Short mmCIF file of N, CA and C in Angstrom, two decimals:
data_model
loop_
_atom_site.label_atom_id
_atom_site.label_comp_id
_atom_site.label_asym_id
_atom_site.label_seq_id
_atom_site.Cartn_x
_atom_site.Cartn_y
_atom_site.Cartn_z
N MET A 5 -8.94 -19.25 1.57
CA MET A 5 -8.98 -18.10 0.53
C MET A 5 -9.36 -16.77 1.02
N ARG A 6 -8.68 -16.03 0.70
CA ARG A 6 -8.91 -14.48 1.16
C ARG A 6 -8.92 -13.66 0.23
N LEU A 7 -9.71 -12.39 0.35
CA LEU A 7 -9.80 -11.30 -0.51
C LEU A 7 -8.25 -10.70 -0.58
N LEU A 8 -8.20 -9.99 -1.51
CA LEU A 8 -6.72 -9.25 -1.34
C LEU A 8 -6.29 -8.41 -0.02
N LYS A 9 -7.24 -7.52 0.14
CA LYS A 9 -7.36 -6.58 1.32
C LYS A 9 -7.07 -7.50 2.65
N GLU A 10 -7.87 -8.58 2.71
CA GLU A 10 -7.72 -9.53 3.89
C GLU A 10 -6.44 -10.24 4.03
N ALA A 11 -6.08 -10.67 2.93
CA ALA A 11 -4.63 -11.01 3.04
C ALA A 11 -3.74 -10.26 3.36
N ALA A 12 -3.64 -9.00 2.83
CA ALA A 12 -2.80 -8.09 3.38
C ALA A 12 -2.87 -7.79 4.95
N THR A 13 -4.18 -7.67 5.19
CA THR A 13 -4.42 -7.10 6.82
C THR A 13 -3.67 -8.31 7.58
N GLU A 14 -3.97 -9.47 7.30
CA GLU A 14 -3.59 -10.78 8.12
C GLU A 14 -2.14 -10.68 8.16
N ILE A 15 -1.42 -10.29 7.02
CA ILE A 15 0.05 -10.31 7.00
C ILE A 15 0.50 -9.33 7.93
N LYS A 16 -0.12 -8.17 8.00
CA LYS A 16 0.06 -7.01 8.94
C LYS A 16 -0.05 -7.46 10.35
N GLN A 17 -0.92 -8.35 10.58
CA GLN A 17 -1.15 -8.80 12.06
C GLN A 17 0.06 -9.77 12.48
N LEU A 18 0.27 -10.75 11.52
CA LEU A 18 1.44 -11.58 11.58
C LEU A 18 2.65 -10.99 11.82
N ASP A 19 2.90 -9.66 10.85
CA ASP A 19 3.94 -8.85 11.11
C ASP A 19 3.73 -7.54 10.66
N PRO A 20 3.62 -6.85 12.09
CA PRO A 20 3.21 -5.20 11.87
C PRO A 20 4.21 -4.24 10.98
N GLY A 21 5.50 -4.90 11.02
CA GLY A 21 6.57 -4.08 9.98
C GLY A 21 6.33 -4.48 8.66
N SER A 22 5.51 -5.00 8.08
CA SER A 22 5.57 -6.07 6.94
C SER A 22 5.26 -4.59 5.85
N ALA A 23 5.87 -4.81 4.71
CA ALA A 23 5.32 -3.61 3.73
C ALA A 23 4.85 -4.44 2.46
N VAL A 24 4.20 -5.37 2.37
CA VAL A 24 3.20 -6.19 1.87
C VAL A 24 1.84 -5.42 1.65
N THR A 25 1.52 -5.26 0.45
CA THR A 25 0.38 -4.37 0.06
C THR A 25 -0.47 -5.07 -0.49
N PRO A 26 -1.97 -4.83 -0.62
CA PRO A 26 -2.87 -5.46 -1.62
C PRO A 26 -2.25 -5.59 -3.11
N TYR A 27 -1.77 -4.45 -3.50
CA TYR A 27 -1.08 -4.31 -4.93
C TYR A 27 -0.23 -5.42 -5.21
N PHE A 28 0.73 -5.49 -4.16
CA PHE A 28 1.87 -6.51 -4.36
C PHE A 28 1.19 -7.90 -4.43
N ILE A 29 0.61 -7.96 -3.63
CA ILE A 29 -0.11 -9.38 -3.84
C ILE A 29 -1.02 -9.61 -5.14
N ARG A 30 -1.68 -8.49 -5.47
CA ARG A 30 -2.28 -8.70 -6.90
C ARG A 30 -1.40 -9.06 -7.91
N GLN A 31 -0.59 -8.26 -7.87
CA GLN A 31 0.86 -8.55 -9.06
C GLN A 31 1.24 -9.91 -8.87
N LEU A 32 1.58 -10.58 -7.64
CA LEU A 32 2.01 -11.85 -7.50
C LEU A 32 0.84 -12.83 -8.18
N ALA A 33 -0.46 -12.62 -7.91
CA ALA A 33 -1.25 -13.25 -8.25
C ALA A 33 -1.27 -13.54 -10.07
N LEU A 34 -1.37 -12.05 -10.62
CA LEU A 34 -1.40 -11.95 -11.83
C LEU A 34 -0.22 -12.53 -12.72
N GLU A 35 0.90 -12.43 -12.04
CA GLU A 35 2.19 -13.10 -12.58
C GLU A 35 2.09 -14.53 -12.55
N GLY A 36 1.31 -15.41 -11.67
CA GLY A 36 1.11 -16.85 -11.46
C GLY A 36 2.10 -17.04 -10.28
N LYS A 37 2.70 -16.26 -9.78
CA LYS A 37 3.60 -16.70 -8.42
C LYS A 37 2.59 -17.37 -7.27
N ILE A 38 1.58 -16.98 -7.20
CA ILE A 38 0.74 -17.55 -6.14
C ILE A 38 -0.46 -17.99 -6.80
N LYS A 39 -1.29 -18.75 -6.28
CA LYS A 39 -2.70 -19.27 -6.49
C LYS A 39 -3.81 -18.38 -6.39
N SER A 40 -4.58 -18.08 -7.18
CA SER A 40 -5.71 -17.17 -7.20
C SER A 40 -6.84 -17.68 -7.69
N VAL A 41 -7.97 -17.34 -7.69
CA VAL A 41 -9.13 -17.61 -8.49
C VAL A 41 -9.89 -16.19 -8.27
N MET A 42 -10.82 -15.94 -9.42
CA MET A 42 -11.56 -14.83 -9.69
C MET A 42 -13.27 -15.37 -9.14
N ALA A 43 -13.61 -14.46 -8.29
CA ALA A 43 -15.06 -14.82 -7.68
C ALA A 43 -15.75 -13.66 -8.26
N GLY A 44 -16.42 -13.63 -9.27
CA GLY A 44 -16.99 -12.43 -9.93
C GLY A 44 -15.88 -11.50 -10.35
N ARG A 45 -15.96 -10.05 -9.67
CA ARG A 45 -15.11 -9.27 -10.12
C ARG A 45 -14.08 -9.15 -8.86
N LYS A 46 -13.84 -10.17 -7.85
CA LYS A 46 -12.82 -10.14 -6.77
C LYS A 46 -11.84 -11.19 -7.06
N ARG A 47 -10.83 -11.14 -6.67
CA ARG A 47 -9.76 -11.91 -6.74
C ARG A 47 -9.47 -12.61 -5.32
N LEU A 48 -9.54 -14.04 -5.18
CA LEU A 48 -9.60 -14.62 -4.05
C LEU A 48 -8.03 -15.26 -4.05
N ILE A 49 -7.34 -15.23 -2.86
CA ILE A 49 -5.75 -15.52 -2.69
C ILE A 49 -5.78 -16.81 -2.04
N ASN A 50 -5.09 -17.72 -2.39
CA ASN A 50 -4.78 -18.89 -1.63
C ASN A 50 -3.90 -18.36 -0.36
N PHE A 51 -4.14 -18.31 0.80
CA PHE A 51 -3.29 -17.65 1.86
C PHE A 51 -1.96 -18.42 2.15
N ASP A 52 -2.40 -19.88 2.36
CA ASP A 52 -1.36 -20.72 2.57
C ASP A 52 -0.25 -20.34 1.63
N ASP A 53 -0.48 -20.53 0.23
CA ASP A 53 0.38 -20.26 -0.87
C ASP A 53 0.90 -18.70 -0.74
N LEU A 54 0.61 -17.81 -0.38
CA LEU A 54 1.12 -16.60 -0.07
C LEU A 54 2.24 -16.54 0.83
N LEU A 55 2.08 -17.40 2.01
CA LEU A 55 2.96 -17.29 3.13
C LEU A 55 4.02 -18.27 2.59
N ASP A 56 3.74 -19.16 1.81
CA ASP A 56 4.74 -20.13 1.54
C ASP A 56 5.80 -19.36 0.20
N TYR A 57 5.16 -18.21 -0.53
CA TYR A 57 5.95 -17.59 -1.32
C TYR A 57 6.71 -16.63 -0.57
N LEU A 58 6.11 -15.82 0.53
CA LEU A 58 7.01 -14.80 1.12
C LEU A 58 7.94 -15.50 2.05
N THR A 59 7.82 -16.84 2.32
CA THR A 59 9.04 -17.32 3.01
C THR A 59 10.00 -18.00 2.23
N ARG A 60 9.74 -18.38 1.06
CA ARG A 60 10.64 -19.30 0.16
C ARG A 60 10.55 -18.68 -1.25
N PRO A 61 10.76 -17.28 -1.68
CA PRO A 61 10.54 -17.18 -2.91
C PRO A 61 11.40 -17.69 -3.96
N ASP A 62 12.61 -18.08 -3.86
CA ASP A 62 13.64 -18.60 -4.58
C ASP A 62 13.17 -20.10 -5.24
N GLU A 63 12.46 -20.98 -4.06
CA GLU A 63 12.28 -22.09 -4.45
C GLU A 63 11.12 -22.37 -5.13
N ARG A 64 10.30 -21.55 -5.53
CA ARG A 64 9.08 -21.77 -6.16
C ARG A 64 9.31 -21.56 -8.07
N PRO A 65 8.62 -22.39 -8.82
CA PRO A 65 8.83 -22.32 -10.03
C PRO A 65 8.37 -21.07 -10.59
N VAL A 66 8.94 -20.33 -11.54
CA VAL A 66 8.67 -19.25 -12.31
C VAL A 66 7.90 -19.50 -13.25
N GLY A 67 6.85 -18.79 -13.62
CA GLY A 67 5.57 -18.88 -14.60
C GLY A 67 4.53 -18.26 -14.57
N THR A 68 3.59 -18.00 -15.66
CA THR A 68 2.52 -17.28 -15.50
C THR A 68 1.30 -18.38 -14.87
N GLY A 69 1.51 -19.61 -15.00
CA GLY A 69 0.38 -20.45 -14.81
C GLY A 69 -0.50 -20.71 -15.83
N LYS A 70 -0.30 -20.14 -17.05
CA LYS A 70 -0.92 -20.32 -18.39
C LYS A 70 -0.38 -21.27 -19.09
N ILE A 71 -1.31 -22.02 -19.98
CA ILE A 71 -0.92 -22.94 -21.05
C ILE A 71 -0.74 -22.22 -22.45
N ARG A 72 0.61 -22.50 -22.71
CA ARG A 72 0.90 -21.57 -24.03
C ARG A 72 0.80 -22.34 -25.34
N ARG A 73 0.46 -21.59 -26.12
CA ARG A 73 0.30 -22.48 -27.54
C ARG A 73 1.57 -22.71 -28.35
N ILE A 74 1.54 -23.76 -28.67
CA ILE A 74 2.80 -24.35 -29.38
C ILE A 74 2.37 -24.41 -31.05
N GLY A 75 3.15 -24.26 -31.71
CA GLY A 75 2.94 -24.33 -33.25
C GLY A 75 2.46 -23.26 -33.79
#
């Protein structure tokens, strides 16, 4: 688990030409495309899930990760 800035920094270390920003990672988490949890006021990102999403975005299910009300 990494903070948003830490995840973006680590992506930059793996690929110096990457355009991935903390804002982009936050949006992925808010849309439910990658797993994240709140720790107080900070969002922790599952870094392995982020890497998996970035390498294969089309193979992942789309959804918010929230349960919707029926009826």
